[in-house]
Coordinates of C-alpha atoms and ligand atoms in Angstrom, one line a residue:
M1 CA -26.6 1.0 45.0
T2 CA -29.9 1.2 47.0
R3 CA -31.8 -2.1 47.8
I4 CA -34.6 -1.3 45.4
K5 CA -32.2 -0.6 42.6
W6 CA -30.8 -4.0 43.4
L7 CA -34.2 -5.5 43.3
G8 CA -34.9 -3.9 40.0
L9 CA -31.4 -5.1 38.5
S10 CA -32.1 -8.7 39.9
L11 CA -35.6 -8.9 38.4
F12 CA -34.3 -7.6 35.0
L13 CA -31.4 -10.0 34.9
T14 CA -33.5 -13.0 36.0
G15 CA -36.1 -12.2 33.1
F16 CA -33.4 -11.7 30.5
A17 CA -31.6 -15.1 31.6
L18 CA -35.0 -16.9 31.4
W19 CA -35.6 -15.2 28.1
I20 CA -32.4 -16.7 26.8
F21 CA -33.2 -19.9 28.4
T22 CA -36.5 -20.2 26.5
L23 CA -34.5 -20.8 23.3
T24 CA -33.7 -24.1 24.6
L25 CA -37.2 -25.1 25.7
S26 CA -38.5 -26.9 22.5
Q27 CA -38.1 -30.1 20.8
F28 CA -38.5 -30.5 17.2
Q29 CA -40.4 -33.2 15.1
L30 CA -40.9 -32.9 11.2
T31 CA -44.3 -34.6 10.1
D32 CA -46.1 -34.7 6.9
S33 CA -48.6 -32.1 8.1
I34 CA -46.0 -29.6 9.1
L35 CA -44.5 -30.1 5.5
D36 CA -47.9 -29.5 4.0
A37 CA -48.5 -26.4 6.1
S38 CA -45.1 -24.8 5.5
V39 CA -44.1 -25.8 1.9
K40 CA -45.3 -24.6 -1.5
P41 CA -47.5 -27.5 -3.1
E42 CA -44.8 -28.1 -6.0
H43 CA -42.0 -28.8 -3.5
R44 CA -43.9 -31.0 -1.0
D45 CA -43.3 -34.3 -2.6
I46 CA -39.6 -34.0 -3.1
L47 CA -39.0 -32.4 0.2
R48 CA -40.9 -35.3 1.9
Q49 CA -38.8 -37.8 0.0
R50 CA -35.6 -36.0 1.0
T51 CA -36.5 -35.5 4.7
A52 CA -37.9 -39.1 5.1
F53 CA -35.0 -39.7 7.5
M54 CA -36.2 -36.7 9.8
A55 CA -39.9 -38.1 9.9
N56 CA -41.0 -39.0 13.5
K57 CA -37.7 -38.4 14.8
V58 CA -37.7 -36.0 17.9
Y59 CA -34.7 -33.6 18.0
T60 CA -34.0 -32.3 21.3
N61 CA -32.4 -28.9 20.0
N62 CA -33.0 -26.8 16.9
W63 CA -29.2 -26.9 15.8
S64 CA -29.4 -30.7 14.7
F65 CA -33.0 -30.2 13.4
I66 CA -32.0 -27.1 11.2
S67 CA -28.7 -28.9 10.1
D68 CA -30.5 -31.9 9.1
F69 CA -33.2 -30.0 7.1
R70 CA -31.0 -27.6 5.5
G71 CA -28.4 -30.5 4.7
A72 CA -31.2 -32.2 2.9
V73 CA -32.4 -29.5 0.9
N74 CA -28.8 -28.3 -0.1
A75 CA -28.0 -31.9 -1.2
Y76 CA -31.1 -31.9 -3.5
N77 CA -30.3 -28.6 -4.9
E78 CA -26.6 -29.6 -5.7
E79 CA -28.1 -32.6 -7.6
V80 CA -30.4 -30.7 -9.7
R81 CA -27.7 -28.1 -10.3
A82 CA -25.2 -30.7 -11.4
Q83 CA -28.0 -31.9 -13.9
K84 CA -28.4 -28.2 -15.0
A85 CA -32.1 -28.8 -14.1
W86 CA -32.5 -25.1 -13.0
D87 CA -36.3 -25.2 -12.9
K88 CA -36.1 -27.8 -10.1
V89 CA -34.0 -25.9 -8.0
I90 CA -35.6 -24.9 -4.6
Y91 CA -34.9 -21.2 -4.2
D92 CA -37.5 -20.6 -1.4
D93 CA -36.1 -20.5 2.1
Y94 CA -38.5 -22.9 4.3
V95 CA -36.1 -23.5 7.2
F96 CA -37.8 -20.7 9.5
D97 CA -41.2 -21.9 8.8
I98 CA -40.5 -25.5 9.1
T99 CA -38.5 -24.9 12.4
K100 CA -41.2 -23.0 14.1
N101 CA -44.1 -25.2 13.0
A102 CA -42.1 -28.4 14.0
S103 CA -41.5 -27.0 17.6
L104 CA -43.0 -29.2 20.3
G105 CA -43.0 -28.5 24.2
V106 CA -44.0 -25.8 26.8
L107 CA -44.3 -23.1 24.3
H108 CA -46.9 -25.1 22.4
D109 CA -48.9 -26.5 25.6
G110 CA -50.6 -23.5 26.7
K111 CA -47.5 -22.4 28.9
V112 CA -46.5 -19.8 26.6
W113 CA -48.0 -16.9 28.7
L114 CA -46.2 -18.4 31.8
W115 CA -42.9 -18.2 30.1
F116 CA -43.7 -14.9 28.6
W117 CA -44.3 -13.3 32.0
L118 CA -41.4 -15.1 33.5
S119 CA -39.1 -13.9 30.8
L120 CA -40.0 -10.8 29.1
G121 CA -42.5 -9.7 31.7
L122 CA -39.9 -9.8 34.7
A123 CA -37.3 -8.2 32.6
T124 CA -39.7 -5.4 31.9
L125 CA -40.7 -5.1 35.4
G126 CA -37.1 -5.0 36.5
G127 CA -36.3 -2.5 34.1
L128 CA -39.1 -0.1 35.1
V129 CA -38.1 -0.5 38.9
Y130 CA -34.6 0.2 38.2
A131 CA -35.5 3.4 36.0
L132 CA -37.9 4.6 38.7
T133 CA -35.0 4.6 41.2
G134 CA -33.7 7.6 39.2
L135 CA -36.5 9.8 41.0
K136 CA -34.0 9.6 44.2
R137 CA -31.5 11.3 42.1
L138 CA -31.2 14.9 41.0
P139 CA -32.6 15.3 37.5
G140 CA -30.0 15.5 34.7
I141 CA -27.4 13.3 33.4
D142 CA -24.2 15.5 34.2
N143 CA -22.0 14.0 36.9
N144 CA -23.8 10.8 37.1
R145 CA -20.9 8.7 36.6
Q146 CA -21.7 7.8 33.1
Y147 CA -17.9 8.3 32.0
R148 CA -16.6 5.8 34.5
H149 CA -19.2 2.9 34.6
P150 CA -18.1 -0.3 32.9
A151 CA -21.7 -0.4 31.5
T152 CA -21.5 3.1 29.6
D153 CA -17.9 3.6 29.0
R154 CA -16.8 0.7 26.8
G155 CA -16.0 -1.3 30.0
W156 CA -16.8 -5.2 30.0
I157 CA -20.5 -4.6 30.6
G158 CA -20.8 -2.3 27.7
I159 CA -18.9 -4.6 25.3
S160 CA -21.0 -7.6 26.3
V161 CA -24.0 -5.7 25.5
G162 CA -22.8 -4.7 22.2
V163 CA -21.8 -8.2 21.6
F164 CA -25.3 -9.4 22.4
L165 CA -27.0 -6.7 20.4
I166 CA -24.8 -7.3 17.2
G167 CA -25.5 -11.2 17.6
F168 CA -29.1 -10.6 18.0
Y169 CA -29.2 -8.5 14.8
I170 CA -27.1 -11.0 12.8
A171 CA -29.5 -13.8 13.8
L172 CA -32.6 -11.7 13.2
Y173 CA -31.6 -10.8 9.8
F174 CA -29.7 -13.7 8.6
Y175 CA -30.5 -16.8 10.9
P176 CA -33.9 -16.2 12.2
E177 CA -34.7 -20.0 12.4
Y178 CA -32.5 -20.2 15.6
L179 CA -34.8 -17.6 17.3
T180 CA -38.2 -19.4 16.6
N181 CA -38.8 -20.0 20.2
W182 CA -38.7 -16.1 20.9
V183 CA -41.1 -15.8 18.0
L184 CA -43.5 -18.4 19.5
L185 CA -43.4 -16.5 22.9
V186 CA -45.2 -13.5 21.1
D187 CA -47.3 -15.6 18.9
P188 CA -50.5 -14.9 21.0
I189 CA -49.9 -11.3 20.9
S190 CA -49.6 -11.2 17.1
R191 CA -52.7 -13.5 16.8
A192 CA -54.5 -11.0 19.0
L193 CA -53.6 -8.0 17.0
N194 CA -53.2 -9.2 13.3
A195 CA -55.0 -12.5 13.6
G196 CA -52.0 -14.3 12.2
A197 CA -48.8 -16.1 13.5
A198 CA -46.0 -14.1 14.7
S199 CA -43.1 -13.5 12.3
R200 CA -39.5 -12.6 13.2
W201 CA -40.6 -9.0 12.2
F202 CA -43.4 -9.0 14.7
L203 CA -40.9 -10.3 17.1
Y204 CA -38.6 -7.4 16.3
G205 CA -41.5 -4.7 16.4
F206 CA -42.8 -6.1 19.7
L207 CA -39.4 -5.9 21.4
Y208 CA -38.6 -2.6 19.7
T209 CA -41.8 -1.0 21.1
L210 CA -41.1 -2.5 24.7
V211 CA -37.6 -1.2 24.9
I212 CA -38.6 2.2 23.8
L213 CA -41.4 2.2 26.3
V214 CA -39.1 1.1 29.2
M215 CA -36.2 3.2 28.4
G216 CA -38.6 6.0 27.7
V217 CA -39.7 5.9 31.2
R218 CA -36.2 6.1 32.2
M219 CA -35.8 9.2 30.2
L220 CA -38.8 10.7 31.7
V221 CA -37.2 10.2 35.2
N222 CA -33.9 11.4 34.3
Y223 CA -34.9 14.5 32.4
R224 CA -37.9 15.5 34.6
H225 CA -36.6 18.9 34.8
S226 CA -36.7 19.6 31.2
R227 CA -40.2 20.3 29.5
Y228 CA -38.7 19.8 26.2
Q229 CA -37.1 16.4 26.8
Q230 CA -40.4 15.3 28.5
L231 CA -42.7 16.1 25.6
R232 CA -40.2 14.9 23.0
T233 CA -39.8 11.6 24.9
V234 CA -43.7 11.1 25.1
S235 CA -43.9 11.8 21.4
V236 CA -41.3 9.2 20.3
M237 CA -43.1 6.7 22.5
F238 CA -46.5 7.6 21.3
F239 CA -45.3 7.3 17.5
Q240 CA -43.6 3.9 18.1
V241 CA -46.6 2.4 20.0
S242 CA -49.3 3.7 17.6
F243 CA -47.9 4.5 14.0
A244 CA -44.9 1.9 14.1
F245 CA -46.7 -0.9 16.0
L246 CA -50.3 -1.0 16.6
I247 CA -51.7 0.5 13.4
P248 CA -49.8 -1.6 10.8
E249 CA -50.8 -4.8 12.8
I250 CA -54.4 -3.7 12.9
M251 CA -54.3 -2.8 9.3
Q252 CA -53.2 -6.5 8.5
R253 CA -56.0 -7.8 10.4
L254 CA -58.3 -5.7 8.1
N255 CA -56.6 -7.1 5.1
Q256 CA -55.0 -3.8 4.3
P257 CA -51.2 -3.3 3.4
Y258 CA -48.8 -3.2 6.1
Q259 CA -47.5 0.3 6.4
D260 CA -45.7 2.2 9.1
L261 CA -47.4 5.7 8.1
K262 CA -44.5 7.7 9.8
N263 CA -41.7 5.9 7.9
I264 CA -40.6 8.2 5.1
W265 CA -38.8 7.3 1.9
P266 CA -35.7 7.2 1.4
L267 CA -35.5 5.7 5.1
D268 CA -38.4 3.5 3.9
Y269 CA -36.2 2.4 1.0
T270 CA -38.7 -0.3 -0.2
F271 CA -41.5 2.2 -0.5
F272 CA -41.3 2.4 -4.4
F273 CA -40.6 -1.3 -4.9
D274 CA -42.8 -3.1 -7.4
Y275 CA -44.5 -5.4 -4.8
R276 CA -45.4 -2.5 -2.3
I277 CA -46.7 -0.2 -5.1
N278 CA -48.9 -3.2 -6.4
E279 CA -50.0 -4.1 -3.0
K280 CA -51.3 -0.6 -2.5
L281 CA -52.9 -0.3 -5.8
Q282 CA -54.8 -3.4 -5.3
A283 CA -55.9 -2.3 -1.7
G284 CA -58.4 0.0 -3.0
S285 CA -58.9 3.6 -1.9
L286 CA -57.0 3.0 1.6
G287 CA -53.9 1.7 -0.3
I288 CA -54.2 4.8 -2.8
F289 CA -54.2 6.9 0.3
M290 CA -51.1 5.2 1.6
L291 CA -49.2 5.8 -1.5
V292 CA -50.3 9.5 -1.7
W293 CA -49.5 10.0 2.0
G294 CA -46.0 8.4 1.5
I295 CA -45.3 10.5 -1.6
V296 CA -46.6 13.7 0.2
L297 CA -44.7 13.1 3.2
A298 CA -41.3 12.6 1.3
L299 CA -41.7 15.5 -1.1
V300 CA -43.8 18.0 0.8
A301 CA -43.8 17.4 4.5
V302 CA -40.0 16.8 4.9
P303 CA -39.0 20.1 3.3
V304 CA -41.9 22.3 4.6
L305 CA -41.7 20.9 8.3
T306 CA -37.9 21.2 8.5
Y307 CA -38.1 24.7 6.9
F308 CA -40.2 25.7 9.8
L309 CA -38.9 23.4 12.7
G310 CA -35.6 21.9 11.7
K311 CA -35.0 18.3 11.3
R312 CA -35.7 17.6 14.8
W313 CA -39.5 17.2 14.0
Y314 CA -38.7 14.1 12.5
C315 CA -35.4 12.8 14.1
S316 CA -36.0 13.5 17.7
W317 CA -39.9 13.5 18.0
V318 CA -41.2 11.1 15.3
C319 CA -38.6 8.5 13.9
G320 CA -38.4 5.1 15.2
C321 CA -34.6 4.9 14.8
G322 CA -34.3 8.3 16.6
G323 CA -36.9 7.0 19.3
L324 CA -34.5 3.9 20.0
A325 CA -31.4 6.1 19.8
E326 CA -32.9 8.5 22.4
T327 CA -34.2 6.1 24.8
L328 CA -32.2 2.8 24.8
G329 CA -29.2 4.8 23.4
D330 CA -29.3 7.6 26.0
P331 CA -26.8 6.1 28.4
Y332 CA -24.3 6.0 25.4
R333 CA -24.6 9.4 23.8
H334 CA -21.4 10.6 25.0
L335 CA -19.5 7.8 23.0
S336 CA -20.0 9.7 19.8
D337 CA -16.6 10.4 18.0
K338 CA -16.2 14.2 18.2
S339 CA -13.1 14.2 15.9
L340 CA -12.7 16.4 12.7
K341 CA -11.9 13.0 11.0
A342 CA -15.3 11.5 11.9
W343 CA -17.1 14.8 10.7
K344 CA -15.4 14.4 7.4
A345 CA -16.2 10.7 7.2
E346 CA -19.9 11.4 8.2
R347 CA -20.3 13.9 5.4
V348 CA -19.1 11.6 2.7
I349 CA -20.7 8.3 3.8
V350 CA -24.2 9.9 4.8
H351 CA -24.4 11.7 1.4
S352 CA -23.2 8.7 -0.5
V353 CA -25.9 6.6 1.0
L354 CA -28.6 9.2 0.0
V355 CA -27.2 9.2 -3.6
F356 CA -27.5 5.3 -3.6
A357 CA -30.9 5.4 -2.3
V358 CA -32.1 7.8 -4.9
G359 CA -30.3 6.0 -7.5
M360 CA -31.6 2.8 -6.5
T361 CA -35.3 4.2 -6.5
L362 CA -35.1 5.7 -9.9
L363 CA -33.7 2.4 -11.1
V364 CA -36.5 0.6 -9.5
L365 CA -39.1 2.9 -10.9
Y366 CA -37.5 2.6 -14.3
T367 CA -38.2 -1.3 -14.1
Y368 CA -41.6 -0.6 -12.7
F369 CA -42.7 1.5 -15.6
T370 CA -40.8 0.1 -18.5
G371 CA -40.5 -3.6 -17.6
Q372 CA -37.0 -3.4 -18.4
P373 CA -35.0 -5.1 -15.5
A374 CA -31.5 -3.3 -16.4
I375 CA -30.6 0.2 -17.5
L376 CA -27.5 0.7 -19.9
G377 CA -27.4 -3.2 -20.3
F378 CA -25.7 -3.9 -17.1
L379 CA -27.4 -2.0 -14.1
D380 CA -29.9 -4.6 -13.1
S381 CA -32.4 -3.1 -10.5
Y382 CA -32.9 -6.2 -8.8
S383 CA -29.2 -6.7 -8.0
V384 CA -29.0 -3.0 -6.9
R385 CA -31.9 -3.3 -4.6
S386 CA -30.8 -6.4 -3.1
A387 CA -27.4 -5.0 -2.4
Y388 CA -28.9 -1.9 -0.8
G389 CA -31.1 -4.1 1.3
F390 CA -28.3 -6.2 2.5
Y391 CA -25.4 -3.6 2.9
I392 CA -27.5 -0.6 4.0
G393 CA -30.9 -1.9 5.2
S394 CA -29.6 -4.8 7.2
L395 CA -25.8 -4.5 8.0
F396 CA -25.7 -0.6 8.5
A397 CA -29.2 0.2 9.8
G398 CA -29.4 -2.9 12.1
V399 CA -26.2 -4.6 13.0
V400 CA -24.0 -1.4 12.9
G401 CA -26.8 1.1 13.8
T402 CA -27.9 -0.4 16.9
G403 CA -25.4 -3.2 17.8
F404 CA -22.6 -0.6 18.1
Y405 CA -24.6 1.8 20.5
P406 CA -22.4 0.7 23.5
L407 CA -19.2 1.1 21.3
M408 CA -19.7 4.0 19.1
G409 CA -22.7 5.9 20.5
N410 CA -26.3 6.0 19.9
R411 CA -26.5 7.7 16.8
V412 CA -24.2 5.7 14.5
W413 CA -27.0 5.0 12.0
C414 CA -28.4 8.4 12.0
R415 CA -25.1 10.3 11.6
F416 CA -23.4 8.0 9.1
G417 CA -26.0 6.0 7.4
C418 CA -29.5 7.4 7.3
P419 CA -30.5 8.8 3.8
L420 CA -33.5 10.7 5.2
A421 CA -31.2 12.3 7.8
A422 CA -29.0 13.5 5.1
Y423 CA -32.1 14.8 3.1
L424 CA -33.4 16.5 6.3
G425 CA -29.9 17.9 6.9
L426 CA -29.5 19.6 3.6
V427 CA -32.8 21.4 4.1
Q428 CA -31.8 22.4 7.7
R429 CA -28.3 23.6 6.6
F430 CA -29.4 25.7 3.8
K431 CA -33.0 26.7 4.5
S432 CA -34.5 26.3 8.0
R433 CA -35.6 28.8 10.7
F434 CA -34.1 26.4 13.2
R435 CA -30.9 27.1 15.1
I436 CA -29.1 26.9 18.5
T437 CA -28.3 30.2 19.6
T438 CA -25.5 30.8 22.1
N439 CA -24.8 33.3 24.8
G440 CA -20.8 33.2 24.5
G441 CA -20.4 35.4 27.4
Q442 CA -22.1 33.1 30.0
C443 CA -19.9 30.1 28.8
I444 CA -17.6 28.6 31.4
S445 CA -16.1 26.1 28.9
C446 CA -17.1 23.1 30.9
G447 CA -17.6 21.1 27.9
N448 CA -20.8 19.2 28.9
C449 CA -22.5 20.1 25.9
S450 CA -20.0 18.9 23.5
A451 CA -19.6 15.8 25.8
Y452 CA -23.2 14.7 25.4
C453 CA -23.9 15.6 21.9
E454 CA -24.7 12.5 20.3
M455 CA -23.9 13.7 16.9
G456 CA -20.3 14.5 17.7
I457 CA -20.8 18.2 17.3
D458 CA -18.4 20.4 19.2
V459 CA -21.1 22.6 20.8
R460 CA -18.5 24.4 23.0
A461 CA -16.6 25.7 20.1
Y462 CA -19.7 27.4 18.8
A463 CA -20.6 28.7 22.5
Q464 CA -17.2 30.1 23.0
R465 CA -17.5 32.1 19.6
G466 CA -21.0 33.2 20.3
Q467 CA -22.0 31.5 17.0
D468 CA -25.3 29.9 16.1
I469 CA -25.3 26.3 15.7
V470 CA -26.7 25.5 12.3
R471 CA -25.4 22.2 11.4
S472 CA -27.1 19.6 9.1
S473 CA -26.4 16.8 11.4
C474 CA -28.0 18.4 14.5
V475 CA -30.9 16.4 15.4
G476 CA -32.3 18.9 17.8
C477 CA -32.3 16.5 20.8
G478 CA -31.7 19.5 22.9
I479 CA -29.5 17.5 25.4
C480 CA -26.6 20.1 25.0
S481 CA -29.1 22.8 26.3
A482 CA -30.4 20.4 29.2
V483 CA -26.8 19.7 30.4
C484 CA -25.5 23.2 30.3
P485 CA -25.1 24.6 33.7
R486 CA -25.2 28.3 32.4
G487 CA -28.3 28.4 30.2
V488 CA -26.0 29.2 27.3
L489 CA -27.8 27.2 24.6
N490 CA -31.3 27.7 23.3
L491 CA -33.0 25.9 20.5
E492 CA -34.8 28.7 18.6
L493 CA -36.6 29.6 15.5
G494 CA -36.4 32.6 13.4
P495 CA -36.0 34.0 9.8
V496 CA -33.2 32.3 8.0
S497 CA -31.5 35.5 7.3
T498 CA -30.9 36.4 11.0
R499 CA -28.9 32.9 11.8
K500 CA -25.5 33.8 12.9
I501 CA -23.3 31.5 11.1
Ligands
SF4_26 S1 -26.0 20.0 19.1 FE1 -27.3 19.8 20.8 S2 -29.4 19.5 20.0 FE2 -28.0 19.3 18.1 S3 -27.6 17.0 18.2 FE3 -26.0 17.9 19.7 S4 -26.7 17.7 21.5 FE4 -28.7 17.4 20.2
SF4_27 S1 -22.2 26.1 26.5 FE1 -22.8 25.4 28.6 S2 -22.2 23.2 28.7 FE2 -21.2 24.1 26.8 S3 -19.2 24.5 27.6 FE3 -20.4 26.5 27.7 S4 -21.0 26.4 29.8 FE4 -20.4 24.2 29.4

C-alpha cells in the first residue's frame, strides 16, 4: 500500500472512530420545558408526574436515561391497561424526541461543527484521498485482488462492515433514540436546508448522499476508461443530491409536502397512503402536480422508458437504492449468488413482493375512497400496510438490502425484494428494445462477466452460445461489458423482434 493510501485510510478510520465516539458525548437531563416541547398537551401532566424522579437528575449516558423514561411510561400504560382505561393509554412514542431534546454537552455548546468536521468531515476526506489513489492503478476492476481481500471476500473486515451496517439499520429503524447524538451532529445542516430540527430520516438522507458522493468518486476513478460508467455514475450522484436530498428538504422549507420526485410507486409504497394523498391535496397546485407526477411516472414513464431503454434508465441511472448499490456496493458486486437455486428463489420472491405491494395499495385505496377499514370483513388495510412497512420497507429494504452488501452482494434488495424492479423487469423481458448482444466467437470463457454481474446472471453462458441477454433482472449496469477483455458484450437497442433469445 502506498503512503498516500495509508494516509487516506488513517484519516477515514480516525474520522469514523470519532464519529462512533460522538455517541458518548452528551449528558441528559429531563426538565419541564423539555417535556412541554416534546409531548402532546394531553400527556404532559401525567408524564410530568411519572417522570418526577428524573427531574433535574443528570444522566451521564443515554442508556440509563432512556431506560428510566421508557420504564416510567410502560409502568403507567400497564396500570391503565389493567384498569381497562384504554383511552388513557399513551400510544405515542416520545422517547426519541425527549432523548434528543434532553441532551446536554458539547453538541449543544456551539462545538457541533467542530465535532462534525472531526468525525464525518475527516472520514469523508480520508475516503476521497483513498479513492483518488486509484488513479495510480490501471482502470477497471479485473485482477484487483477483490476476490482475495478480507474486506471484499467475506473475510473478517467484510463481516465486521456487514455487522456494523446491519446494527446501524436496526438502530435507525427500531431504536433511533440511541442515535440522537448523530442526529444532533447534522442539526445545523437540517436547519439551513429545511428550517427545522434534524430527524433520524434527515440523518439517514444526509449519510446516504454523502456515501454515494464519496464512493461515486471511487467509481469515477476506477472506471475512468468507460464513458458509460462515468455518465451513469454522475447521473446517480446527481439524482441523489438533487431529487432525493436537496429538493425535498427545500420543499419542506417552503411548507410543501416532502416528496422525492424520482421515487416511484411501488418502490415508494406509501405514495397512495391516505396521509400522503391528503397532504398533497391540501398543498394546492404544487401538491396536485406531485400527485399527478407520481401517477404518470408509475403508469406511463415506467413502461414507455423501459420499452425504449430497458430498466437501466431507472435501476442504474436514477434510483437511490441502485445509486447506493453501484457506489458503496461496487466492491461487493462479485458476491452475488450465481446458482440456479438463487435465480429460482429470486423470481418467486420478487414477484411475490410486487403482488403484495399492489394488493396493499388497492386495499389502502379501497379504504380511502369508501371509508371501510377492511375488505371481506378481515383484510384490514392498516394491518396490511404496517406489515408491509415492517417486513418489506424496513427489514428487507434496509436491514437485509444494504446490511448484507458485504455478505451477499450489492443488489440483494433490487434482485430479491424491489417491487419496482419486478415491474420494470416484466416490461424489459417481454417488451423492450434493450438487449446485451454477444459476439460468441470472440469469447475466451474467462468468466469475468459472470463473476462481476451483480444480478447473478451467468453472462458467460449467453456469450458462449452467442445469444442476446434479455433477462428481466438485468439492470444494465454495463459492468459485464466493462470487464470483458475481448469486447464480446454490447449494450444495445433495436426492434423487439430482432432480439436473439
Ligand atoms: S448482465 Fe451485465 S449489465 Fe446486466 S446486470 Fe449483469 S453485469 Fe449488469
Ligand atoms: S464474454 Fe468476455 S468476460 Fe465473459 S467469458 Fe467471454 S471473454 Fe470473458
